[in-house]
Short mmCIF file of C-alpha atoms and ligand atoms in Angstrom, two decimals:
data_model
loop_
_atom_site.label_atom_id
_atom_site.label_comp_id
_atom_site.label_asym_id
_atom_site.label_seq_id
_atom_site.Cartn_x
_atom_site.Cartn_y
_atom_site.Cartn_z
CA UNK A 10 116.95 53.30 137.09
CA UNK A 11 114.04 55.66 135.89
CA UNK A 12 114.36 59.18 135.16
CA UNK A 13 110.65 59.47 136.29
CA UNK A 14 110.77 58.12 139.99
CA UNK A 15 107.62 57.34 141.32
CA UNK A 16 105.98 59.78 143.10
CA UNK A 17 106.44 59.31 146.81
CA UNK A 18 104.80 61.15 149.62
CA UNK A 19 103.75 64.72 149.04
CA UNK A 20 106.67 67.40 150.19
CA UNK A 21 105.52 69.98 152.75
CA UNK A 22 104.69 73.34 151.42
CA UNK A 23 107.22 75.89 150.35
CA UNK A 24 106.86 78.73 152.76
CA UNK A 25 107.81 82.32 151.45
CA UNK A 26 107.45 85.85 153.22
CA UNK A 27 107.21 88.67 151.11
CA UNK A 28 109.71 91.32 152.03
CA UNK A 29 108.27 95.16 150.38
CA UNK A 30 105.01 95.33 148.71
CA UNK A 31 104.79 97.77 146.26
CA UNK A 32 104.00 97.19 142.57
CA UNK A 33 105.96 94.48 142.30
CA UNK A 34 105.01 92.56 145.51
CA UNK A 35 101.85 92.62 145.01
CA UNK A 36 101.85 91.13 141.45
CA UNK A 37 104.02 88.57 143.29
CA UNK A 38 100.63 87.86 145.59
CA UNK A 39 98.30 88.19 142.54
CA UNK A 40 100.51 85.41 140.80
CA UNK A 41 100.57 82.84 143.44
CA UNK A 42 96.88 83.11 144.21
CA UNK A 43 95.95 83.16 140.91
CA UNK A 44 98.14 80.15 139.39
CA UNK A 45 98.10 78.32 142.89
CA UNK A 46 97.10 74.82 141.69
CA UNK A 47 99.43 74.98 139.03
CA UNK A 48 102.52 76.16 140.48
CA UNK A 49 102.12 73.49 143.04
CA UNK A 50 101.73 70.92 140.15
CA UNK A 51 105.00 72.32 138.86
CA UNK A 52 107.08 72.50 142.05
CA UNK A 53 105.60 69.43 143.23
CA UNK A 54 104.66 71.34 146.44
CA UNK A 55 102.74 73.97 147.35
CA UNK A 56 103.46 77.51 147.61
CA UNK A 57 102.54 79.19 150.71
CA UNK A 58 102.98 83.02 151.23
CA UNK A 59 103.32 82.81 155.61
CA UNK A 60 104.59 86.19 156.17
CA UNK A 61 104.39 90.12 154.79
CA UNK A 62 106.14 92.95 155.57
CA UNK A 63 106.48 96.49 154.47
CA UNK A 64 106.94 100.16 155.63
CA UNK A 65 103.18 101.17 155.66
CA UNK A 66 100.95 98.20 156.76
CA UNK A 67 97.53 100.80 156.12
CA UNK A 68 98.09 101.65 152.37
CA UNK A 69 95.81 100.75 150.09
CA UNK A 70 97.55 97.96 147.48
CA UNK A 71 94.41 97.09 145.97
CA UNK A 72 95.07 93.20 147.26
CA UNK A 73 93.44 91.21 150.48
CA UNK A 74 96.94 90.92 153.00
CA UNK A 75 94.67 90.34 155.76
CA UNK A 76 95.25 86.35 155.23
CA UNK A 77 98.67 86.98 155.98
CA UNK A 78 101.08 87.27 159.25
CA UNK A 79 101.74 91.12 158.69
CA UNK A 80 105.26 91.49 160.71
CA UNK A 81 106.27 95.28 161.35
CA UNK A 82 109.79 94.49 161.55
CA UNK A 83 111.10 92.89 158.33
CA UNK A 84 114.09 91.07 160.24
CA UNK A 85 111.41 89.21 162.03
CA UNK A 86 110.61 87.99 158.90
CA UNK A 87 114.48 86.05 158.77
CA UNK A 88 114.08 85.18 162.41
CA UNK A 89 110.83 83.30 161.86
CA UNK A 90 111.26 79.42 161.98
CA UNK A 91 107.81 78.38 159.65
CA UNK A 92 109.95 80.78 156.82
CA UNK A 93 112.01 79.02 154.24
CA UNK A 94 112.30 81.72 151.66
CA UNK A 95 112.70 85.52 151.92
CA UNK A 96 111.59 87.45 148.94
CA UNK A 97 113.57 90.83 148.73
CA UNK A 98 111.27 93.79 146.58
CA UNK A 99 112.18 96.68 148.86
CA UNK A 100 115.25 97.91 146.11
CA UNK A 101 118.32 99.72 146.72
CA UNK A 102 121.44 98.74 146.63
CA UNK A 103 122.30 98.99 150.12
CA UNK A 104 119.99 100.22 153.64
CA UNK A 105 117.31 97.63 154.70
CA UNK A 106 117.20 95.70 151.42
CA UNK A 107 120.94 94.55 152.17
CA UNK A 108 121.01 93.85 155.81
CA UNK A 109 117.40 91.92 155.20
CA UNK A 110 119.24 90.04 152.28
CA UNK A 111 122.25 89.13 154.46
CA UNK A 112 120.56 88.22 157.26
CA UNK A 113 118.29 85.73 155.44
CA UNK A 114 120.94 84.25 153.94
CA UNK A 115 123.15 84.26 156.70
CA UNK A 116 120.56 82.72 158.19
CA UNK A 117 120.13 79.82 155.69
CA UNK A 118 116.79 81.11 154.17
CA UNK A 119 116.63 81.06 150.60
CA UNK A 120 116.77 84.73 149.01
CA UNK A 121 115.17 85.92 145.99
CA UNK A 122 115.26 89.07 144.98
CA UNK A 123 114.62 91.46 141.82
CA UNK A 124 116.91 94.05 143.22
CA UNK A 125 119.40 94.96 140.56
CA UNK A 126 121.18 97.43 142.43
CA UNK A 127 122.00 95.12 145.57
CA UNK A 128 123.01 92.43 143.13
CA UNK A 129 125.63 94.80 141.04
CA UNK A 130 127.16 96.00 143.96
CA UNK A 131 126.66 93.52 146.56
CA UNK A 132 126.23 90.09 144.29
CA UNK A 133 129.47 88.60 144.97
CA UNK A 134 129.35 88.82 148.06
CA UNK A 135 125.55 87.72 148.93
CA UNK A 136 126.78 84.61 146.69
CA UNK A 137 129.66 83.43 148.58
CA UNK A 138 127.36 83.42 151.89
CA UNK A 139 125.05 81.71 149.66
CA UNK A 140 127.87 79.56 149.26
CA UNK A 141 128.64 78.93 152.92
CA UNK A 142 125.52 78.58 154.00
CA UNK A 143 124.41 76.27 151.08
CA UNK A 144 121.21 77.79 150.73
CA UNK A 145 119.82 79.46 147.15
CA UNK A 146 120.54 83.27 146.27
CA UNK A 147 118.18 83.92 142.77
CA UNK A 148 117.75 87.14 140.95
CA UNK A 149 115.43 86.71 137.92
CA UNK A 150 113.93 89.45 138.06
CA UNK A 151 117.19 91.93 138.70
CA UNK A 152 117.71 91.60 135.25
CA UNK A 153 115.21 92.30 132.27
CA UNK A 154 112.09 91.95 134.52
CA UNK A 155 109.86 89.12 132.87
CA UNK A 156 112.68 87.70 130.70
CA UNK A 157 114.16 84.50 131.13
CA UNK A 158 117.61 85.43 130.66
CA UNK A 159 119.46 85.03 133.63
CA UNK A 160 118.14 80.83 133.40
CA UNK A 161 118.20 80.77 129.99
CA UNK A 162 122.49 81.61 130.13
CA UNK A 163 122.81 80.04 133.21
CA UNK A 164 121.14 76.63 132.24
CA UNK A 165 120.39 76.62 128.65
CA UNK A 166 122.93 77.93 127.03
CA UNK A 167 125.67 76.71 129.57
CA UNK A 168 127.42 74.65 127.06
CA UNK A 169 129.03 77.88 125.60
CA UNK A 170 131.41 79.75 125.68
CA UNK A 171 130.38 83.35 124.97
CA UNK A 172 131.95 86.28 123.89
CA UNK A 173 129.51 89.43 123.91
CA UNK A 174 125.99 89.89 125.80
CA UNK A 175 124.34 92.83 124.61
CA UNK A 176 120.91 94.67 124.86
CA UNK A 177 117.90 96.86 125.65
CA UNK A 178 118.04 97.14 129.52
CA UNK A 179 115.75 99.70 130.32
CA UNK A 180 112.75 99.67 129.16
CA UNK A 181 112.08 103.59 130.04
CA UNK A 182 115.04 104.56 127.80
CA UNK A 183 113.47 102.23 125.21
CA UNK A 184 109.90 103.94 125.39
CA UNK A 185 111.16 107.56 125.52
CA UNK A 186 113.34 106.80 122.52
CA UNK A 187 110.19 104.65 120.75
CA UNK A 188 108.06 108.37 121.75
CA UNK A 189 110.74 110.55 119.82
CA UNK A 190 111.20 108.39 117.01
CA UNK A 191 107.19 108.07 116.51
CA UNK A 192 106.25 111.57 117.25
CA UNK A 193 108.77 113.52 116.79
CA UNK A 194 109.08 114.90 120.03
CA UNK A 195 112.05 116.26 122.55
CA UNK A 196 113.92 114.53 125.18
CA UNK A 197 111.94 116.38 127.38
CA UNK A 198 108.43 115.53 125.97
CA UNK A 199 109.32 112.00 125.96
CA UNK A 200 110.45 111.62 129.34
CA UNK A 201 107.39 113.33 130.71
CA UNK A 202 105.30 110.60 128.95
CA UNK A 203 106.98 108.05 130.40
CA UNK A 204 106.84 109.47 133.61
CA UNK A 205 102.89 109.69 133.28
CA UNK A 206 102.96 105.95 131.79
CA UNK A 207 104.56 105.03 135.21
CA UNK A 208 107.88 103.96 133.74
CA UNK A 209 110.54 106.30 134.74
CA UNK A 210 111.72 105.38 137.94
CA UNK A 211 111.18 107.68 141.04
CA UNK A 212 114.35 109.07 140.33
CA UNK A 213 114.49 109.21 136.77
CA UNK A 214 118.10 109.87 136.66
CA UNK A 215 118.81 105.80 137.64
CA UNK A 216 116.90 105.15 134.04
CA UNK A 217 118.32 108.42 131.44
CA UNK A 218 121.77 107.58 132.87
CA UNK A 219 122.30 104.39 132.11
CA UNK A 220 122.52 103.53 135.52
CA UNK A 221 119.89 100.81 136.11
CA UNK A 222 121.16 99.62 132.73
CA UNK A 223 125.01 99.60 134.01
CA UNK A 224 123.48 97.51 137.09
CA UNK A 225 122.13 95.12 134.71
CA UNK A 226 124.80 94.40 132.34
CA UNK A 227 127.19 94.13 134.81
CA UNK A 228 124.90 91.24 136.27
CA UNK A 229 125.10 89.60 132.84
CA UNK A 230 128.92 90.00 132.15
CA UNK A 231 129.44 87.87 135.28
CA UNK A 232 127.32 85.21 134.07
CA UNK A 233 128.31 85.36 130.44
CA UNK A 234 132.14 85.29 131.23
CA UNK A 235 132.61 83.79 134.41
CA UNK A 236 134.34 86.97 135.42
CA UNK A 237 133.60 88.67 139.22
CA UNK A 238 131.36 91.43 139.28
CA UNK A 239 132.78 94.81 138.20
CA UNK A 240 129.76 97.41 138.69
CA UNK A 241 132.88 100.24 139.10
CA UNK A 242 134.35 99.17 135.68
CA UNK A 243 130.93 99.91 133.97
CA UNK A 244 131.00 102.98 131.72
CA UNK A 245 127.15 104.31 131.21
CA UNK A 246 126.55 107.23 129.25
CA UNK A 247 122.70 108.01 129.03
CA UNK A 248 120.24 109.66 126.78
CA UNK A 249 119.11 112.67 128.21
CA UNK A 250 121.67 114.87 125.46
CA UNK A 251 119.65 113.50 122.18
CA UNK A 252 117.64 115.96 120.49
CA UNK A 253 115.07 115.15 117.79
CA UNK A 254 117.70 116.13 115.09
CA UNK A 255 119.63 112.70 116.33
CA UNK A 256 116.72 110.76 115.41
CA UNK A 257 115.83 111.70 112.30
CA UNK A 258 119.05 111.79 110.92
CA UNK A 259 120.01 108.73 112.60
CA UNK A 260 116.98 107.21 110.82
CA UNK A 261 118.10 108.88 107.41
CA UNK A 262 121.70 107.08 107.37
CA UNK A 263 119.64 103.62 107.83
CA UNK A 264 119.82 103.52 111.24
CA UNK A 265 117.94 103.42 114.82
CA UNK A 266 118.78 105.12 118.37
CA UNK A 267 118.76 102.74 121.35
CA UNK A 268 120.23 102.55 125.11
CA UNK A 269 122.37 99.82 124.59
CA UNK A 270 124.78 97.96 127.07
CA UNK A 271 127.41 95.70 125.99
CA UNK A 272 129.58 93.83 127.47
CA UNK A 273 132.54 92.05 125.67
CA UNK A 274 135.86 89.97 126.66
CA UNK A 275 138.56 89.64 124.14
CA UNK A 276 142.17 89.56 124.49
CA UNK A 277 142.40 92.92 126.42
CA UNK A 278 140.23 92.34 129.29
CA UNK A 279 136.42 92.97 130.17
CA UNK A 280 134.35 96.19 128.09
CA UNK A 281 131.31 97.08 129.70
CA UNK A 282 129.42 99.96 128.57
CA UNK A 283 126.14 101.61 128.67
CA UNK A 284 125.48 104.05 125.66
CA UNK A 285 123.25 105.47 122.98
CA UNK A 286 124.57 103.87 120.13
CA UNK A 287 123.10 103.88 116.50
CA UNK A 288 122.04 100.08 115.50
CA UNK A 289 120.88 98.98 112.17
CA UNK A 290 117.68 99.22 110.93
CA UNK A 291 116.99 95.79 109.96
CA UNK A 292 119.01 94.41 112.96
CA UNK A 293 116.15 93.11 115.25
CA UNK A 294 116.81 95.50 118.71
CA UNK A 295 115.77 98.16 116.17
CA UNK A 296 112.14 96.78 116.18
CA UNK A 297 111.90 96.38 119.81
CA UNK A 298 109.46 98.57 120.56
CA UNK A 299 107.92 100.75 123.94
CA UNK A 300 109.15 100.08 127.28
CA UNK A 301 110.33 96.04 126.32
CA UNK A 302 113.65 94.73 126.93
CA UNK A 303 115.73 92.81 124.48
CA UNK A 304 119.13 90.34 125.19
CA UNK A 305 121.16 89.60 122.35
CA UNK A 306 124.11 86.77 123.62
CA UNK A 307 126.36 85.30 121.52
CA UNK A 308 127.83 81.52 122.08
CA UNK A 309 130.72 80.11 120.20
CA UNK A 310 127.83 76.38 119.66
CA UNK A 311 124.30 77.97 119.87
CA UNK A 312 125.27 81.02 117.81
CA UNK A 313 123.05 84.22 118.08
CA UNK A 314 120.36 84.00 121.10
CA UNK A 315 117.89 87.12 121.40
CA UNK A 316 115.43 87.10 123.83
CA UNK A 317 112.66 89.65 124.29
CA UNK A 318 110.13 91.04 126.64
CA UNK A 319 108.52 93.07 129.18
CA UNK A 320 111.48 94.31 131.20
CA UNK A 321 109.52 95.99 133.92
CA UNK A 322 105.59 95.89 135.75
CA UNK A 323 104.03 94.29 138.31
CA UNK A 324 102.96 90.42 136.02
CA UNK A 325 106.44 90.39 134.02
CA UNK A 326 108.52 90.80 137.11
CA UNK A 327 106.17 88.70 139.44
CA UNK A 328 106.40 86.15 136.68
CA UNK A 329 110.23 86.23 137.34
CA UNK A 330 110.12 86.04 140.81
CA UNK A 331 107.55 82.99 141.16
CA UNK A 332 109.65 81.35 138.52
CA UNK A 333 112.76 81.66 141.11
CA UNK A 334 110.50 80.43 143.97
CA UNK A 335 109.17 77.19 141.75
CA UNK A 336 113.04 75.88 141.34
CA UNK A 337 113.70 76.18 145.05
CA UNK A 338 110.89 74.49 146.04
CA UNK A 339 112.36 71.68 143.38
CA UNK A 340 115.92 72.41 144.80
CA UNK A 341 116.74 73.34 141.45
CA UNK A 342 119.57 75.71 142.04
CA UNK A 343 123.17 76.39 142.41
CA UNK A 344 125.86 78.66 142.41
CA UNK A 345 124.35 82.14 141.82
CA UNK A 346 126.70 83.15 139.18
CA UNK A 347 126.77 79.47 137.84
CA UNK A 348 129.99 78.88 139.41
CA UNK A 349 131.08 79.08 143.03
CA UNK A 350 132.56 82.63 143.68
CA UNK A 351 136.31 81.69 144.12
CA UNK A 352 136.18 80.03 140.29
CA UNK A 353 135.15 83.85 138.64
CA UNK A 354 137.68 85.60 136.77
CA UNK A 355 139.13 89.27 137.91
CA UNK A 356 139.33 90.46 134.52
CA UNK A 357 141.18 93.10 133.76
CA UNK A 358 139.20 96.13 132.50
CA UNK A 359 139.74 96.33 128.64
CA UNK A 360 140.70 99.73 126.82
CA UNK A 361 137.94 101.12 125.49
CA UNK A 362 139.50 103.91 123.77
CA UNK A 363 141.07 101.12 121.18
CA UNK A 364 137.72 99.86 120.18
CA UNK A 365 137.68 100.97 116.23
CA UNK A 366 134.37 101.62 114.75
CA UNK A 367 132.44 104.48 112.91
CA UNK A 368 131.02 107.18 115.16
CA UNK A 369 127.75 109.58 115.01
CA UNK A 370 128.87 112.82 115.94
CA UNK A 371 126.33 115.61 116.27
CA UNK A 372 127.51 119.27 117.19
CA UNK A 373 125.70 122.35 117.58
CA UNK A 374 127.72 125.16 115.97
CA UNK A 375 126.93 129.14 115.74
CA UNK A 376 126.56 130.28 112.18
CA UNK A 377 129.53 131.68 111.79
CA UNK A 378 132.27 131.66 108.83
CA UNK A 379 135.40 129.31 109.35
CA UNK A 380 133.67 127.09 111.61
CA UNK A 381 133.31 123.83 109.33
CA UNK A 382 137.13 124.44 108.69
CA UNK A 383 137.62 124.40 112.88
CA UNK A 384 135.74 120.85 113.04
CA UNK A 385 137.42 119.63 109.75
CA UNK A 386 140.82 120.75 111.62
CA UNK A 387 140.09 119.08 114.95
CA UNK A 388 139.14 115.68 113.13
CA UNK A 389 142.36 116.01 111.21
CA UNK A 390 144.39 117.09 114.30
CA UNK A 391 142.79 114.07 116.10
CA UNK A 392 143.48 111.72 113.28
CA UNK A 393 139.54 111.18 112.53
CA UNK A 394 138.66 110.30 109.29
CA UNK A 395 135.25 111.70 108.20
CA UNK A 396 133.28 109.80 105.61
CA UNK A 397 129.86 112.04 105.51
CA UNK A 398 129.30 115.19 106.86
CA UNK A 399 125.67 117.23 107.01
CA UNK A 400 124.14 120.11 107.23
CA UNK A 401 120.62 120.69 106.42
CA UNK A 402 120.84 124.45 108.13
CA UNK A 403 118.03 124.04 110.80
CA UNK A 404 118.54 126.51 113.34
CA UNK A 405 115.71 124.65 116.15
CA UNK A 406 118.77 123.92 118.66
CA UNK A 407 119.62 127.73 118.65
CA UNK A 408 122.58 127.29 116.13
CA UNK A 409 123.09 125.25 113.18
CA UNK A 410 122.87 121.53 113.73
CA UNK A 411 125.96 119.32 111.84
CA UNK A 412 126.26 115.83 111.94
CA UNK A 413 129.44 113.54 110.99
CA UNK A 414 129.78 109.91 110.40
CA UNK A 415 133.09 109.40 110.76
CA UNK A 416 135.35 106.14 108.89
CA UNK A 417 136.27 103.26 111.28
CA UNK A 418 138.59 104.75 113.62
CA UNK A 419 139.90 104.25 117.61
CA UNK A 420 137.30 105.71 119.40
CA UNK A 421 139.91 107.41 121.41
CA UNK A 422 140.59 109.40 118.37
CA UNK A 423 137.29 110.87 118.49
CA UNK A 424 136.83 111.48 122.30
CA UNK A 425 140.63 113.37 120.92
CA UNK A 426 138.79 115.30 118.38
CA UNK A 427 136.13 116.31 120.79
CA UNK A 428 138.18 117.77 123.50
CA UNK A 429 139.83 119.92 121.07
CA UNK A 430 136.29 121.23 120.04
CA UNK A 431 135.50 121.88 124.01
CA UNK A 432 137.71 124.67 123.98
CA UNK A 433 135.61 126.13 120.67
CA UNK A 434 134.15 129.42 121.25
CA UNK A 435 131.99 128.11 118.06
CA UNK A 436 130.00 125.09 119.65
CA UNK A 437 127.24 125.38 121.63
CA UNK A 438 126.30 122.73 123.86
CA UNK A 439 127.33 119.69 124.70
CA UNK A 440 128.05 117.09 121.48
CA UNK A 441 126.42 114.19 121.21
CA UNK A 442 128.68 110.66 120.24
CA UNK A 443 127.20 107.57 119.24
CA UNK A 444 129.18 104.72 118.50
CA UNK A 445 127.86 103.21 114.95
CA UNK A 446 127.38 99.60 115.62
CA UNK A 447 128.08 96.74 113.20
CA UNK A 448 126.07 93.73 114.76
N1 HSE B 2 113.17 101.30 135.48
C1 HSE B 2 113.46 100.05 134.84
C2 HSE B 2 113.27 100.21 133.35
C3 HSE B 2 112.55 98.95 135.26
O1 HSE B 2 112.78 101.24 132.90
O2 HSE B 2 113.60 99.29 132.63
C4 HSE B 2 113.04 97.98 136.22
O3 HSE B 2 114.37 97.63 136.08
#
């Protein structure tokens, strides 16, 4: 029989309401106006946008909605019998964006959604009525905005087994730490530049905490290992502690700052973490650049995959979201997490203090006599092994600024070393602890 069956007659159209139409929504209309002809080509239907719905029907979006069913209440939008897919781009991981999400599915509508909050938290369940229902859950966009990554593991690289996902995840983190590596310039000063690029979300602590990173990886750990979703078992750690210092002397031992989450399974369970961690210079995530997004997954055939792009904006994400709604109109889909929900793992949640590794460690110390032998002590006491130690006596951080690299070494032994120096009259400030990696 032929791969290529003859084309028979055409399929109806694919029709899609647009739930929430911010930003994001509206690059979603742009996209399927714009590329109309084509996508149809590609689906081998058209795409029809039927319905819209959002909180404020009079704001100006810049776009021409009037050539759409405007619906006031977004549940009508599930109820509707000429809808076949419900596109989700309200966020949050719980309120409206939830209930609309289960009620579409629960309904038998397709869902797609860039929602990485609802997915974290909510995904496994969402998939198993997905499941039930035997209708399509997708999430491109939740993870990485524009980047294939969540088809390109799912699909491409489904032959492997792999052992470690790691990456850029937020591309605000990315930008402020692109801004103080360029320029010089503070946390602070960085962060309001993003904030006037439009990056930082509305609350900016979802981006400097890791926590819309922690949402993401956690996404990618289930689809990398097979294991259930774990958003609690996530450890994020953000960036808003860095001070220029970090940079620059991060760049002076050979090295770059960036967000990074990475999740691993070995022998002891499941790591998941979200921190600033110092990555080497010539290792590429150290040239990604600006708000992009970079995915670095490891398979035990295909070897190192890295992937890069625009991990947020209106076109990236839009382009992530069409993408989802061109395989359902193929029925191109399957299990969410690309197995059904009862064949995922509950892996247990490794021990992260027996990772071994060098460490950063930056302190800020009063200029005082005896208080290099107090941090020498506390290593020793702790049973850290330092390998370089520097001072350059800068005093911009109100006190002197000393940095440690330490030998490879349990990183509890360090978190150890640092709780004794808590209780130091001597240090001022919070330290800062960077894991050193080896990639
Ligand atoms: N606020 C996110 C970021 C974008 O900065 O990467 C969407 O996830």
């Amino acid at each position: 029989m032929s791969p290529h069956p003859a084309p028979t007659a055409p399929r109806p159209p694919l029709r899609v309401a647009l739930a929430g139409i911010g930003v994001v929504g509206g690059g979603v209309v742009r996209l399927l106006e714009a590329n109309r002809e084509l996508i149809a080509r590609r689906a081998g239907r058209s795409v029809e946008i039927v319905a819209v719905s959002a909180r404020d029907r009079h704001k100006d979006r810049g776009i021409d909605l009037t050539r759409y069913r405007w619906e006031d209440d977004m549940d009508a939008l599930v109820a509707a019998d000429d809808v076949d897919v419900v596109v989700e781009m309200i966020g949050g991981a719980d309120g409206s964006a939830l209930t609309l999400a289960r009620h579409a599915l629960g309904a038998g509508k397709a869902l797609v959604t860039a929602n990485k909050a609802m997915i974290a938290h909510h995904g496994l369940d969402l998939a198993r009525l997905a499941e039930e229902r035997d209708t399509p859950l997708k999430y491109e966009a939740a993870v990485a905005g524009g980047i294939p990554v969540i088809k390109a593991i799912r699909e491409g690289a489904s032959a492997n087994e792999i052992a470690r996902v790691y990456g850029i995840l937020n591309g605000t983190c990315n930008y402020i730490l692109t801004q103080m590596e360029r320029n010089g310039a503070s946390f602070a000063e960085a962060l309001g530049a993003a904030q006037a690029e439009g990056y930082a979300e509305a609350d900016p602590a979802f981006d400097v905490d890791g926590i819309d990173a922690a949402h993401k990886l956690s996404i990618l750990a289930a689809l990398c290992f097979g294991t259930r979703l774990d958003i609690g078992a996530v450890t994020a750690n953000g960036i808003r502690n860095l001070i220029a210092a970090d940079i620059r002397e991060a760049e002076a031992l050979g090295h770059r700052v960036r967000l990074i989450g990475m999740a691993e399974r070995n022998e002891s369970g499941l790591y998941q973490h979200v921190q600033p961690c110092l990555v080497p210079a010539d290792h590429p995530l150290a040239y990604v650049p600006g708000a992009l997004n970079a995915v670095v997954a490891e398979g035990n055939f295909v070897g190192r995959l890295f992937f890069e792009g625009a991990g947020a904006g209106a076109g990236p994400t839009a382009s992530a979201i069409v993408a989802d709604i061109i395989d359902i109109a193929r029925d191109e889909y399957g299990p969410a997490f690309a197995m059904p929900v009862d064949s995922l793992d509950a892996a247990p949640v490794a021990d992260a203090g027996a990772r071994v590794g060098k460490h950063y460690v930056r302190l800020i110390v009063e200029d005082r006599i005896g208080v290099l032998a107090e941090i020498a002590t506390a290593m020793r006491d702790a049973g850290v092994s330092i390998e370089s130690f520097i001072q350059r006596g800068t005093d911009e951080e109100d006190g002197v600024v000393i940095v440690l690299v330490t030998h490879a070494g349990p990183a509890r032994a360090i978190d150890a070393a640092l709780a004794i120096l808590a209780k130091s009259d001597h240090v001022v400030g919070a330290p800062m602890l960077m894991p050193i990696l080896a990639l």
